[in-house]
Amino acid sequence: MNGPVDPVHTDGWSQLGKLAAGFQPDLRAAFADDPDRAQRFAFAAADLHVDLSKNLVDADVLAALLQLASDVGLETRRDAMFRGEHVNATENRAVLHTALRLPEGATLEVDGKDVVAEVHETLRRIYDFADRVRSGAWTGVTGQRIRTVVNIGIGGSDLGPVMAYEALKPYVQDGLECRFISNIDPTDAATKLAGLDPATTLFIVSSKTFGTLETLTNARLCRSWLMENLPQSERSEAVARHFVAVSTALDKVADFGIDPQNAFGFWDWVGGRYSIDSAIGTSLAVAIGPAGFAEFLAGLHAIDEHFRTTPLERNVPALMGLLNVWYTNFLSAQTHAVLPYSQLLHRFPAYLQQLTMESNGKGVRWDGTKVDTDTGEIFWGEPGTNGQHAFYQLIHQGTRLIPADFIGFANPAYPLKDGETDVHELLMANFFAQTQALAFGREAPPDQPYRNFSGNRPTTSIMAPALTPAVLGQLIALYEHITFTEGAVWGIDSFDQWGVELGKKLALDLVDVVAGKDDGASQDASTRALVDYYREHRS
Ligand SMILES: O=P(O)(O)OC[C@H]1O[C@](O)(CO)[C@@H](O)[C@@H]1O
């Protein structure tokens, strides 16, 4: 693979630099001068309707962004990813989460193997397992059916499953509940296990590497809890009936004591933060059933096809990724808000934080050369309207530019009425009002400058008919490909995560110091003092 292009030395970049100098956005004028703006900047991608018209963009900026995409070879890199080339250069791996959602019968040979056949073979096993749990055919040691599935995992082995489970709650089978244990803070295991009946609880240990400290510690805590709370006579079969595993390291699964028959594998070409559609989604498949999970995969695939085949000027993930580059590198935006007008998406911003920040928070390009521009947007957010009563003040009147994605649905999951008023309509009126206020502002009397709304604060509105499994899949794939686009422009490897290594190693080095088995003499003075404080105050 050729080395990355330094974007800063491209024609597109220099055009954007010129356009940014003295850039005076005026969305009021832009709409007044161009009656078709709302239509011209509205795009369809599968079931998603995406309105980019309230962004700080005009025809010249758009043309320069598309020039930049061409200069850095965005489409070439995209095609290389879909083909299974080793675009994860620092780990010398293919990047093929898109293969996880290819329909049965498709073929894709990678490193001499048809990966689609393997994907569907694993899906069949997951679906069979999900059916058995859902029907009650899979029982615990006392013969009772499973009522609670506890996913034990962290990072990509947690954030996707919990986000999707929460988002698709209306599709979860009655009488089944999923819980998620991730943090090594023992509070997490203690509170999530509270009130559970071991006889009706099934654990899914989800870890790509099966070597993650948090996950293995929590898995052992749960195993002990199970053993302590089941009658002595039932314990010998307990792990076999109450533990399954998801991993690429099936040998380590066996070492933990889980029967490889009860394990679901996946492949090193699936990155952790791109793995919700692999066996890592097993808890979701159990919760919403194989048909729902298949619909979810089809949604992801629909956006893959859009990204793979649509010309860039209508390609929604590409356009959104390029706009983010415009804001980050040319208009000095420091962060990016994601504001779902759906309570069901309350974990979506947290999910996106790993997807975008672990992918693109890099200071060197994929060939090891140093980047010479900002990379990696800082994503954050909360569901509307809660955010409106918390931090929107800063988005409306603060000094920083914060591009914001608003996500909303025409149909509610719970159509409640307050007397004659449809409450979902109140929610959506807020969505529309906020994007309007941010774009167009309102001028205050000169003696009341604190009431002034400058407007020209950019938003993207993403809408769909309803939050179905397919639409959730589409939203995930949309942001995956936005992330890919930004990484391709910056020339970075969006698929490694070396930045998490050092902290993990130092934590292991400090375990004995914290326990008082090592005097910590080799530690720095601040760390030593903090550990001393901890040890003095620990009762
Ligand atoms: O699935 P695993 O191997 O336990 O890893 C969990 C998470 O840890 C990370 O490697 C970061 O530490 C993530 O990329 C990953 O999703």
Tab-separated table of C-alpha atoms in Angstrom, residues 148-150 152 179 181 189-203 217-231 235 238-239 242-243 256:
chain	number	residue	atom	x	y	z
A	148	THR	CA	-31.322	-12.562	32.518
A	149	VAL	CA	-28.354	-12.420	30.173
A	150	VAL	CA	-25.313	-10.640	31.618
A	152	ILE	CA	-19.283	-9.116	30.605
A	179	ARG	CA	-27.399	-6.436	31.969
A	181	ILE	CA	-20.842	-5.437	33.465
A	189	ALA	CA	-20.489	-6.236	39.269
A	190	ALA	CA	-22.022	-5.811	42.731
A	191	THR	CA	-24.906	-3.645	41.560
A	192	LYS	CA	-25.584	-5.524	38.320
A	193	LEU	CA	-25.675	-8.897	40.071
A	194	ALA	CA	-27.925	-7.584	42.835
A	195	GLY	CA	-31.336	-9.200	42.782
A	196	LEU	CA	-30.450	-11.822	40.174
A	197	ASP	CA	-31.321	-15.480	40.546
A	198	PRO	CA	-28.261	-17.550	39.579
A	199	ALA	CA	-30.508	-20.360	38.379
A	200	THR	CA	-31.974	-18.143	35.648
A	201	THR	CA	-28.888	-16.069	34.776
A	202	LEU	CA	-26.602	-16.665	31.803
A	203	PHE	CA	-23.249	-14.912	31.429
A	217	THR	CA	-11.657	-10.117	36.629
A	218	ASN	CA	-15.391	-9.538	36.280
A	219	ALA	CA	-15.854	-12.965	34.710
A	220	ARG	CA	-14.146	-14.561	37.710
A	221	LEU	CA	-16.281	-12.481	40.111
A	222	CYS	CA	-19.417	-13.670	38.332
A	223	ARG	CA	-18.248	-17.276	38.313
A	224	SER	CA	-17.647	-17.116	42.078
A	225	TRP	CA	-21.032	-15.472	42.622
A	226	LEU	CA	-22.675	-18.250	40.623
A	227	MET	CA	-20.919	-20.989	42.565
A	228	GLU	CA	-21.618	-19.408	45.941
A	229	ASN	CA	-25.282	-18.929	45.217
A	230	LEU	CA	-26.185	-22.244	43.611
A	231	PRO	CA	-26.839	-25.336	45.744
A	235	ARG	CA	-22.186	-26.600	40.939
A	238	ALA	CA	-22.740	-24.558	36.500
A	239	VAL	CA	-20.111	-23.048	34.205
A	242	HIS	CA	-24.423	-20.559	32.704
A	243	PHE	CA	-21.344	-19.281	30.842
A	256	PHE	CA	-11.026	-20.105	31.595
